[in-house]
Amino acid sequence: MKKFTLLLVVTCLALLGMSALADMSTVQIATDTATLGRGADSMMTNCRSCHSLKYVRYRDLTSIGIPKPKIDEWRGSESVDNPMLAVLADKDALQSFGIVPPDLSLITKARDGGMNYLYAYLLGYHNTSNGSVDNLIYPGTKMPDALGISSATTAAQLVDIHGKARDVTSFLAWAADPHAKERIRMGYYVLAYLVLLTSLLYLVKRMVWARLSTSDDHLTSWKK
Amino acid sequence: MSGRIINWIDRRFPFTSFIRDELTGYPTPRNLSYWWNFGFLAGFVLVLQVATGIFLAMHYKADVAHAFDSIQHIMRDVNYGWLLRYMHATGASAFFFVIFIHMARTLYYGSYRAPRELLWWTGQGLLLMLMATAFMGYLLPWGQMSFWGATVITNLFRATPVFGEQVVIWLRGDYSVGDATLNRFYALHYLFPFLIIGAVVIHLVALHAVKSSNPSGIDLKAKDNIPFHPYFTSKDLFGLGVFLIFFCVVVFFVPDSLSEPANSIPANPLQTPNHIVPEWYFLPFYAILRSVPNMVGGVVAMGLSVMMFAFMPALDRSSIPGGARYRPIYRVLFYLFVIDMVVLGYVGYQPPAGTIVVIGQLATIGYFAYFVLIFGLSKVEERWLVKRGLPPDVQALINAEALAKSSRA
């Protein structure tokens, strides 16, 4: 059965490898207050005109340290308990784009490649030879170049836009999985506890089994 | 005082004797390896699924207009709802992982052989119920993959002779997968685990009648059996600790690694995802379904592929003990079968085009060939091994077993 164990391990590793998409620019997101604050700001100014974030309420933004006055400014006359809806009505969006821009609450989970997809998509706009703008990741997308990377000319602008894309991606990653930080922190404690417990259980097992005399144990010859 | 209460009970109900004979004192072969842990682990995961499931049910809404939202409510607003849901979703995968190893162990060591056929068949029944439960549970989040997976699979029942159309409508409760389907799947997803618990009891009754198999493949003499407690309680608990470490790594660090991105998009009957795939544990069987060009043939092949295991006691005609251990041909076949399963799983995940189709068809043939070859070769192998001369310890095992049998008769 040793070979079987090996097979199991190899299969699990192969599965993990399969799930990691290689050919997309990878983004290192951050979870600090400053990044999430800038990301939220960018979402409000660059994206919310078209996109909703319906599973996030204005109140939830306090949990990532956005100051209350800022939230009040964004929500206008909306209640803090309201979901963050798009400015553009679906009907109007349909008229302008022929499609309703998707809700972004789960967007970093809802595409192959996840966060990397989002990041690459936002930065994928470029000028085509016939003078129009297209996207490398999603050719023919109906969304305009929201961050303006296709019209950036200076190096400083490019750096700025890459930073914006990373901030928005970080913010939307939080929006899709708001408890991720807490989950991972808890995970370390849980694992530390389990490793300790399992080591103790192993010792208990050893002690209990030591009571069996092995001298007359012809059965051990069957064990490899 | 407590002694008197227990005496009172024991005169009316076999309380002490049950615990002594079936739990603490249950005679267990002392040579069981860690591969014998997985039955206990399956029982643990079952309890975990029921426990987390009941709490999820307190917040879930089985209504096409609210199902997706209610999952987001659980993930975001319910206290530790994310933990419950990630444990439940990961638990489903863990259940299949543990059961597949449990089955592989049975196949490897030939634990399905007489007198354990009924034990094996109740296990086969449990596998079917587990598959049904997982399949129905996957519809509940009402994502794109939930919806289209259920649509594709219920559609297969169109292959039923004469009443195909009616059977599909009867299953869905509607012409297409919709509110009626979601509601009935939810009701059944809640019911089935309790049926499974009942079936597990039957599985255990069968086990305790014939006792555990062991790596030697023969029934051991009484002195080689040891009481379940404390030996196997301590061993199983250590195994559980190891299992929980792996389980918690997934739950806390990569809980989304097993879920399809499309299931984070609400179900949309008007938009087919470009690539419909089932959960990983169904992939090999899904690959077999797609490998047969004809729909009815594919459905039959898939059904048969799940049920083939039940025939093992009849297909394997060898009387050499210890399963693959002392049987080189059978051992090779076992490993080829495992590799074939992995290949089928890979094929099931890929879009069916080009060489993938051919590989899938070859692997499907390989899958069934395994069972046919066991039937054909098990006697040949036995004769060859006997003629060549069995290793002395194996011969001793066979003699010991024959002796035990004749003295019992």
XYZ file of C-alpha atoms in Angstrom:
633
model
C 0.000 0.000 0.000
C 3.043 2.292 0.034
C 2.638 2.841 -3.671
C -0.977 3.694 -3.069
C 0.021 6.396 -0.598
C 2.431 7.784 -3.154
C -0.294 7.806 -5.808
C -2.608 9.677 -3.476
C -0.027 12.326 -2.730
C 0.870 12.777 -6.398
C -2.790 13.113 -7.350
C -3.445 15.738 -4.704
C -0.420 17.740 -5.808
C -1.467 17.520 -9.450
C -4.919 18.802 -8.534
C -3.416 21.754 -6.719
C -1.200 22.477 -9.709
C -4.167 22.331 -12.065
C -6.086 24.891 -10.049
C -3.280 27.445 -10.225
C -3.570 29.363 -13.472
C -0.129 30.135 -14.764
C -0.415 32.541 -17.655
C -1.944 35.567 -15.945
C -0.084 38.372 -14.260
C -0.282 37.599 -10.568
C -1.234 40.254 -8.089
C -0.137 40.455 -4.477
C -3.100 41.927 -2.675
C -2.889 43.648 0.685
C -5.279 43.688 3.624
C -4.083 46.802 5.479
C -6.401 49.721 6.198
C -4.579 52.127 3.916
C -4.778 49.880 0.849
C -8.396 48.913 1.488
C -9.266 52.589 2.034
C -7.696 53.602 -1.278
C -9.370 50.609 -2.949
C -12.771 51.580 -1.584
C -12.216 55.119 -2.756
C -11.297 53.909 -6.217
C -14.344 51.642 -6.315
C -16.539 54.631 -5.431
C -15.077 56.983 -7.985
C -14.179 54.630 -10.852
C -16.562 51.703 -10.707
C -19.735 52.370 -8.757
C -21.187 54.553 -11.469
C -21.840 51.297 -13.320
C -21.325 48.423 -10.830
C -23.152 47.522 -7.624
C -21.681 45.839 -4.564
C -24.974 44.546 -3.304
C -23.765 42.164 -0.584
C -21.803 44.940 1.107
C -23.647 47.540 3.178
C -22.216 50.963 3.877
C -22.011 50.014 7.536
C -19.687 47.090 6.708
C -17.027 49.541 5.534
C -16.375 50.549 9.145
C -14.970 47.067 9.760
C -12.010 47.809 7.460
C -11.364 51.137 9.152
C -12.984 53.573 6.719
C -13.766 56.751 8.686
C -17.427 57.533 9.219
C -17.425 60.946 7.494
C -16.041 59.300 4.373
C -18.826 56.709 4.419
C -21.431 59.439 4.942
C -20.044 61.276 1.964
C -20.350 58.158 -0.234
C -23.791 57.092 0.887
C -25.412 60.519 0.543
C -29.034 60.116 1.585
C -28.861 56.282 1.661
C -29.128 54.544 5.036
C -25.941 52.973 6.442
C -27.803 49.652 6.375
C -28.446 49.807 2.652
C -26.475 47.751 0.188
C -24.086 49.619 -2.078
C -25.977 49.818 -5.343
C -24.812 51.163 -8.689
C -25.552 54.721 -9.718
C -26.596 53.658 -13.185
C -30.017 51.951 -13.314
C -30.071 48.506 -14.980
C -32.396 49.804 -17.657
C -30.037 52.618 -18.590
C -27.023 50.325 -18.487
C -28.768 47.969 -20.844
C -29.384 50.860 -23.199
C -25.792 52.152 -23.093
C -23.868 48.861 -23.065
C -26.366 46.228 -24.109
C -25.552 44.399 -20.881
C -26.013 45.043 -17.162
C -22.559 45.371 -15.558
C -22.196 42.454 -13.115
C -22.375 42.953 -9.366
C -18.819 42.996 -8.015
C -19.436 41.552 -4.513
C -18.121 38.141 -5.467
C -16.124 38.992 -8.552
C -12.760 37.801 -7.198
C -14.317 34.368 -6.691
C -16.525 34.245 -9.735
C -13.907 34.030 -12.506
C -11.217 31.475 -13.270
C -8.055 33.038 -11.939
C -9.915 35.023 -9.302
C -8.049 38.122 -8.192
C -5.443 37.710 -10.906
C -8.169 37.755 -13.506
C -9.620 40.998 -12.161
C -6.231 42.673 -11.988
C -5.224 41.571 -15.455
C -8.620 42.540 -16.868
C -8.425 46.087 -15.502
C -4.922 46.492 -16.918
C -5.604 44.596 -20.133
C -6.840 47.542 -22.194
C -4.706 48.555 -25.159
C -4.998 50.477 -28.425
C -5.567 48.289 -31.444
C -4.068 48.965 -34.856
C -7.385 50.273 -36.176
C -7.534 52.960 -33.498
C -10.055 51.410 -31.088
C -9.487 50.108 -27.561
C -9.690 46.418 -26.746
C -8.931 44.130 -23.831
C -6.324 41.368 -23.892
C -8.030 39.274 -21.235
C -11.604 39.706 -22.411
C -11.483 40.702 -26.087
C -14.541 42.619 -27.172
C -15.624 43.491 -23.631
C -18.337 46.119 -23.442
C -16.780 47.778 -20.430
C -14.807 50.940 -21.172
C -11.240 51.326 -19.901
C -12.236 52.492 -16.409
C -8.723 53.118 -15.087
C -7.481 54.651 -18.344
C -4.447 52.452 -18.907
C -4.834 52.521 -22.691
C -4.436 56.297 -22.743
C -1.625 56.494 -20.213
C 1.528 58.013 -21.685
C 4.042 58.622 -18.920
C 5.739 56.094 -16.674
C 4.330 57.871 -13.604
C 0.796 57.424 -14.930
C 1.406 53.735 -15.535
C 2.700 53.238 -12.009
C -0.296 55.112 -10.649
C -2.768 52.969 -12.607
C -1.090 49.713 -11.596
C -1.361 50.867 -7.987
C -5.037 51.696 -8.445
C -5.744 48.300 -9.979
C -4.035 46.592 -7.061
C -5.970 48.684 -4.525
C -9.329 47.966 -6.152
C -8.474 44.285 -6.394
C -7.541 44.200 -2.710
C -10.765 45.927 -1.801
C -12.904 43.628 -3.932
C -11.103 40.595 -2.515
C -12.169 41.799 0.907
C -15.707 42.365 -0.336
C -15.900 38.804 -1.662
C -14.560 37.216 1.520
C -14.856 39.725 4.373
C -13.874 37.218 7.056
C -10.711 35.984 5.318
C -8.327 37.772 7.642
C -10.077 36.519 10.752
C -10.297 33.034 9.242
C -6.582 32.796 8.558
C -5.633 34.138 11.962
C -7.944 31.623 13.613
C -6.510 28.912 11.374
C -3.037 29.280 12.881
C -4.390 28.806 16.399
C -6.514 25.851 15.364
C -3.578 24.167 13.651
C -1.223 24.783 16.550
C -3.778 23.230 18.863
C -4.380 20.253 16.592
C -0.693 19.538 16.108
C -0.187 19.535 19.868
C -3.267 17.391 20.476
C -2.318 14.918 17.753
C 1.224 14.579 19.100
C -0.194 13.801 22.518
C -2.639 11.319 21.032
C 0.260 9.640 19.288
C 2.088 9.276 22.590
C -1.043 7.898 24.224
C -1.391 5.377 21.433
C 2.259 4.347 21.810
C 1.862 3.901 25.547
C -1.323 1.882 25.231
C 0.083 -0.397 22.546
C 3.294 -0.924 24.501
C 1.242 -3.036 26.907
C 0.914 -5.706 24.239
C 3.813 -8.110 24.390
C 5.486 -8.384 21.026
C 7.708 -11.362 21.796
C 5.127 -13.969 20.789
C 3.806 -11.779 18.043
C 4.060 -13.839 14.901
C 1.736 -11.319 13.334
C 4.494 -8.780 13.045
C 6.002 -10.852 10.259
C 3.058 -9.749 8.134
C 3.920 -6.131 8.592
C 6.427 -4.976 6.070
C -26.111 4.029 43.841
C -25.033 4.247 40.204
C -24.324 0.510 40.352
C -27.893 -0.138 41.417
C -29.298 2.013 38.647
C -27.203 0.177 36.080
C -28.314 -3.161 37.536
C -31.887 -2.034 37.246
C -31.336 -1.102 33.609
C -29.362 -4.247 32.787
C -32.234 -6.481 33.892
C -34.430 -4.704 31.353
C -32.039 -3.639 28.592
C -28.634 -5.071 27.559
C -26.799 -1.887 28.458
C -23.578 -3.095 30.095
C -23.285 -6.192 27.949
C -23.747 -4.183 24.762
C -20.999 -1.762 25.688
C -18.736 -4.614 26.761
C -19.346 -6.904 23.792
C -19.768 -4.439 20.946
C -17.781 -1.373 21.953
C -15.027 -1.648 24.541
C -14.482 -5.395 24.360
C -15.225 -5.869 20.671
C -12.503 -8.262 19.497
C -10.351 -6.592 16.850
C -7.419 -8.080 14.937
C -4.252 -6.689 16.423
C -2.489 -6.435 13.063
C -4.797 -3.802 11.539
C -2.836 -1.062 9.805
C -3.772 2.609 9.594
C -5.735 1.835 6.436
C -8.372 0.436 8.792
C -8.898 3.913 10.296
C -10.978 5.212 7.467
C -14.272 3.615 8.430
C -14.142 5.426 11.730
C -13.181 8.649 9.941
C -16.178 8.284 7.613
C -18.412 7.987 10.665
C -16.840 11.111 12.116
C -17.362 13.118 8.916
C -20.976 11.966 8.806
C -21.570 13.390 12.274
C -19.744 16.578 11.307
C -21.920 17.003 8.206
C -25.136 16.505 10.150
C -24.039 18.873 12.919
C -22.952 21.697 10.605
C -25.852 21.039 8.244
C -28.507 21.511 10.893
C -27.115 24.925 11.808
C -26.829 25.952 8.178
C -30.454 24.950 7.698
C -31.439 27.481 10.354
C -30.332 30.294 8.041
C -30.770 28.868 4.570
C -33.803 29.644 2.391
C -34.830 27.122 -0.241
C -36.407 29.554 -2.673
C -34.950 30.434 -6.054
C -35.365 34.127 -5.237
C -33.512 33.901 -1.926
C -31.251 30.839 -1.918
C -28.132 32.536 -3.272
C -28.658 35.583 -1.058
C -29.198 33.446 2.030
C -25.828 31.749 1.463
C -24.208 35.178 1.306
C -26.065 36.078 4.479
C -24.571 32.984 6.143
C -21.099 33.816 4.833
C -21.171 37.453 5.904
C -23.624 38.135 8.714
C -24.292 34.931 10.662
C -21.818 34.516 13.524
C -19.218 32.053 12.272
C -21.540 31.209 9.412
C -18.519 31.184 7.128
C -16.942 28.539 9.345
C -20.059 26.367 9.301
C -20.388 26.591 5.567
C -16.722 26.019 4.785
C -16.707 23.012 7.112
C -19.822 21.627 5.456
C -18.573 22.173 1.899
C -15.099 20.842 2.674
C -16.719 18.047 4.678
C -18.512 16.797 1.568
C -15.195 16.439 -0.246
C -13.565 14.935 2.825
C -16.378 12.390 3.014
C -15.698 11.138 -0.496
C -11.949 11.230 0.029
C -12.261 9.066 3.130
C -14.792 6.716 1.542
C -12.677 6.239 -1.592
C -9.708 5.236 0.561
C -11.964 2.985 2.636
C -13.069 1.289 -0.601
C -9.549 1.102 -1.980
C -8.453 -0.645 1.209
C -11.295 -3.132 0.847
C -10.302 -3.833 -2.738
C -6.591 -4.076 -2.003
C -6.918 -6.494 0.886
C -9.874 -8.382 -0.542
C -12.011 -7.519 2.461
C -15.148 -8.005 0.350
C -14.623 -11.777 0.197
C -16.753 -14.343 2.004
C -18.169 -14.007 4.573
C -18.142 -10.214 4.194
C -20.314 -9.857 1.065
C -23.254 -8.321 2.893
C -20.944 -5.925 4.674
C -19.570 -4.851 1.293
C -23.012 -4.547 -0.267
C -24.364 -2.400 2.536
C -21.290 -0.255 1.933
C -22.197 -0.075 -1.745
C -25.658 1.118 -0.727
C -24.084 3.751 1.481
C -21.953 4.974 -1.424
C -25.078 5.447 -3.566
C -26.855 7.334 -0.790
C -23.818 9.500 -0.199
C -23.650 10.357 -3.895
C -27.342 11.242 -3.981
C -27.021 13.417 -0.893
C -23.975 15.266 -2.218
C -25.609 15.782 -5.595
C -28.753 17.281 -4.076
C -26.761 19.389 -1.644
C -24.823 20.915 -4.501
C -28.015 22.433 -5.921
C -28.773 24.381 -2.740
C -26.335 27.332 -3.168
C -28.210 28.002 -6.431
C -25.124 29.093 -8.332
C -24.566 28.579 -12.037
C -22.854 25.220 -11.559
C -25.540 24.086 -9.098
C -28.247 24.828 -11.596
C -26.562 23.468 -14.704
C -25.149 20.429 -12.947
C -28.623 19.479 -11.738
C -30.060 20.199 -15.178
C -27.537 17.976 -16.951
C -27.809 15.095 -14.489
C -31.596 15.041 -14.154
C -31.711 15.200 -17.929
C -29.903 11.844 -18.056
C -33.056 10.159 -16.808
C -34.475 10.815 -20.248
C -32.675 7.566 -21.048
C -35.372 5.679 -19.110
C -37.252 3.474 -21.585
C -40.753 4.635 -22.582
C -41.291 7.042 -19.663
C -38.105 9.098 -20.050
C -39.821 12.450 -20.399
C -42.188 11.812 -17.485
C -39.409 10.617 -15.196
C -37.431 13.807 -15.761
C -40.448 15.983 -14.977
C -41.259 13.825 -11.970
C -37.726 14.289 -10.609
C -37.662 18.032 -11.174
C -41.260 18.689 -10.214
C -41.377 20.988 -13.200
C -40.414 21.103 -16.860
C -37.054 22.559 -15.956
C -34.976 22.799 -12.798
C -36.670 25.477 -10.722
C -38.261 26.305 -7.408
C -39.971 22.917 -7.107
C -36.654 21.158 -7.732
C -34.804 23.272 -5.214
C -37.428 22.622 -2.548
C -37.560 18.882 -3.014
C -33.779 18.577 -3.183
C -33.560 20.502 0.064
C -36.153 18.284 1.757
C -34.340 15.154 0.577
C -30.911 16.556 1.371
C -32.134 16.927 4.934
C -33.707 13.466 4.991
C -30.953 11.362 3.426
C -28.270 11.798 6.085
C -30.633 10.205 8.586
C -31.263 7.313 6.212
C -27.499 7.061 5.910
C -27.184 6.882 9.688
C -29.672 4.007 9.641
C -27.724 2.281 6.889
C -24.496 2.786 8.826
C -26.079 0.962 11.760
C -26.878 -1.947 9.435
C -23.331 -1.776 8.046
C -21.987 -2.012 11.608
C -24.306 -4.863 12.548
C -22.961 -6.745 9.535
C -19.418 -5.836 10.569
C -19.903 -7.064 14.105
C -21.350 -10.338 12.856
C -18.334 -11.162 10.678
C -15.759 -8.982 12.479
C -13.079 -6.834 10.861
C -10.943 -8.241 8.100
C -7.208 -7.824 8.511
C -4.101 -7.574 6.327
C -3.407 -11.310 6.562
C -6.699 -12.087 4.848
C -7.652 -14.955 7.171
C -9.659 -15.068 10.364
C -7.230 -14.797 13.219
C -7.128 -17.081 16.214
C -8.787 -15.666 19.304
C -5.481 -14.785 20.922
C -4.602 -12.471 18.044
C -7.653 -10.347 18.670
C -7.474 -7.508 21.146
C -10.262 -5.456 22.706
C -11.277 -2.375 20.749
C -10.777 -0.207 23.794
C -8.165 1.051 24.586
C -6.154 -0.183 21.599
C -8.225 0.993 18.686
C -9.840 3.907 20.425
C -6.359 5.339 20.904
C -5.273 4.442 17.389
C -8.422 5.837 15.757
C -8.227 9.044 17.771
C -4.663 9.612 16.654
C -5.796 9.018 13.061
C -8.594 11.505 13.619
C -6.068 14.100 14.778
C -4.061 13.678 11.577
C -7.229 13.881 9.505
C -8.343 17.058 11.273
C -5.018 18.740 10.571
C -5.475 18.234 6.825
C -9.150 19.126 7.034
C -8.486 22.374 8.888
C -5.721 23.423 6.510
C -8.336 23.392 3.748
C -11.124 24.965 5.826
C -9.044 27.830 7.159
C -6.523 28.522 4.417
C -7.824 27.381 1.035
C -11.571 26.807 1.508
C -12.440 27.876 -2.026
C -9.907 25.634 -3.734
C -12.517 22.938 -4.372
C -15.349 25.169 -5.537
C -15.974 26.148 -9.119
C -15.823 29.913 -9.825
C -19.075 29.705 -11.761
C -20.889 28.795 -8.562
C -20.217 32.298 -7.259
C -22.537 33.539 -9.999
C -26.286 33.206 -9.252
C -28.105 30.571 -11.304
C -29.209 31.884 -14.661
C -31.361 29.538 -16.764
C -30.787 31.715 -19.822
C -27.010 31.521 -19.810
C -25.207 28.194 -20.070
C -21.673 28.254 -18.645
C -19.205 27.313 -21.360
C -17.908 24.410 -19.311
C -20.167 22.374 -17.006
C -18.273 20.164 -14.579
C -19.451 18.202 -11.558
C -17.646 18.116 -8.221
C -14.320 16.266 -8.269
C -15.689 13.104 -6.696
C -18.060 12.558 -9.603
C -15.512 13.278 -12.335
C -14.419 9.664 -13.099
C -18.028 8.542 -13.477
C -18.874 11.664 -15.478
C -15.958 10.867 -17.813
C -17.382 7.370 -18.360
C -20.781 8.884 -19.119
C -19.306 11.128 -21.792
C -17.035 8.478 -23.262
C -19.925 6.480 -24.669
C -21.125 8.205 -27.840
C -24.726 7.143 -27.335
C -26.697 8.775 -24.510
C -28.516 5.667 -23.257
C -25.272 3.721 -23.460
C -23.463 6.420 -21.515
C -26.031 6.443 -18.738
C -25.950 2.652 -18.496
C -22.137 2.650 -18.460
C -22.049 5.283 -15.737
C -24.592 3.458 -13.586
C -22.728 0.213 -14.102
C -19.382 1.809 -13.265
C -20.664 2.773 -9.822
C -22.292 -0.608 -9.269
C -19.393 -2.767 -10.502
C -17.881 -2.912 -7.024
C -20.850 -4.935 -5.792
C -19.856 -7.781 -8.105
C -16.375 -8.112 -6.668
C -17.166 -11.047 -4.353
C -18.315 -13.028 -7.392
C -15.677 -11.776 -9.817
C -12.691 -12.501 -7.626
C -12.542 -16.295 -7.501
C -9.110 -16.658 -5.937
C -8.761 -18.371 -2.607
C -5.314 -16.974 -1.816
C -5.694 -14.916 1.362
C -4.640 -11.327 1.917
C -5.897 -9.706 -1.271
C -3.250 -7.934 -3.316
C -0.645 -8.641 -0.693
C 0.197 -12.170 -1.822
C -1.170 -11.914 -5.339
C 1.174 -10.179 -7.796
C -1.253 -10.093 -10.732
C -4.080 -8.766 -8.642
C -1.747 -6.180 -7.166
C -0.740 -4.880 -10.584
C -4.395 -4.735 -11.608
C -5.240 -2.786 -8.457
C -2.650 -0.111 -9.149
C -3.622 0.115 -12.806
C -7.212 0.588 -11.678
C -6.282 3.422 -9.327
C -4.264 5.138 -12.064
C -7.163 4.628 -14.449
C -9.500 6.345 -11.971
C -7.146 9.329 -11.783
C -6.972 9.538 -15.583
C -10.773 9.371 -15.790
C -11.008 12.125 -13.203
C -8.715 14.308 -15.279
C -10.658 13.568 -18.458
C -13.930 14.369 -16.683
C -12.621 17.825 -15.874
C -11.513 18.658 -19.412
C -13.819 19.800 -22.208
C -14.491 16.731 -24.365
C -12.487 17.409 -27.501
C -9.669 15.867 -29.517
C -7.365 13.441 -27.747
C -9.215 13.888 -24.444
C -12.135 11.960 -25.928
C -9.869 9.124 -27.032
C -8.076 8.984 -23.687
C -11.464 8.957 -21.947
C -12.676 6.068 -24.080
C -9.513 4.068 -23.468
C -9.716 4.736 -19.729
C -13.384 3.696 -19.740
C -12.435 0.420 -21.391
C -9.653 0.078 -18.829
C -12.112 0.643 -16.005
C -14.369 -2.213 -17.015
C -11.435 -4.329 -18.137
C -10.242 -4.350 -14.537
C -13.342 -6.228 -13.417
C -13.328 -8.580 -16.409
C -9.633 -9.343 -15.941
C -10.130 -10.107 -12.267
C -12.808 -12.580 -13.210
C -10.632 -14.131 -15.880
C -7.290 -14.079 -14.110
C -8.049 -14.717 -10.450
C -8.262 -18.510 -10.875
C -5.330 -18.561 -13.311
C -3.257 -16.601 -10.853
C -4.229 -18.902 -8.009
C -3.212 -22.024 -9.937
C 0.043 -20.398 -10.991
C 0.868 -19.367 -7.434
C 0.054 -22.784 -6.015
C 2.105 -24.531 -8.708
C 5.050 -22.229 -8.130
C 4.774 -22.931 -4.421
C 3.338 -20.403 -2.031
C 5.635 -18.645 0.440
C 5.666 -20.694 3.658
C 3.873 -18.094 5.753
C 1.051 -17.805 3.213
C 0.747 -21.583 3.082
C 0.639 -21.544 6.865
C -2.184 -19.002 6.731
C -4.206 -21.145 4.358
C -3.664 -24.235 6.476
C -4.558 -22.365 9.638
C -7.751 -21.126 8.058
C -8.726 -24.547 6.714
C -8.083 -26.014 10.139
C -10.169 -23.369 11.838
C -12.970 -23.944 9.340
C -13.023 -27.725 9.753
C -12.916 -27.503 13.532
C -15.786 -25.053 13.470
C -17.873 -27.242 11.171
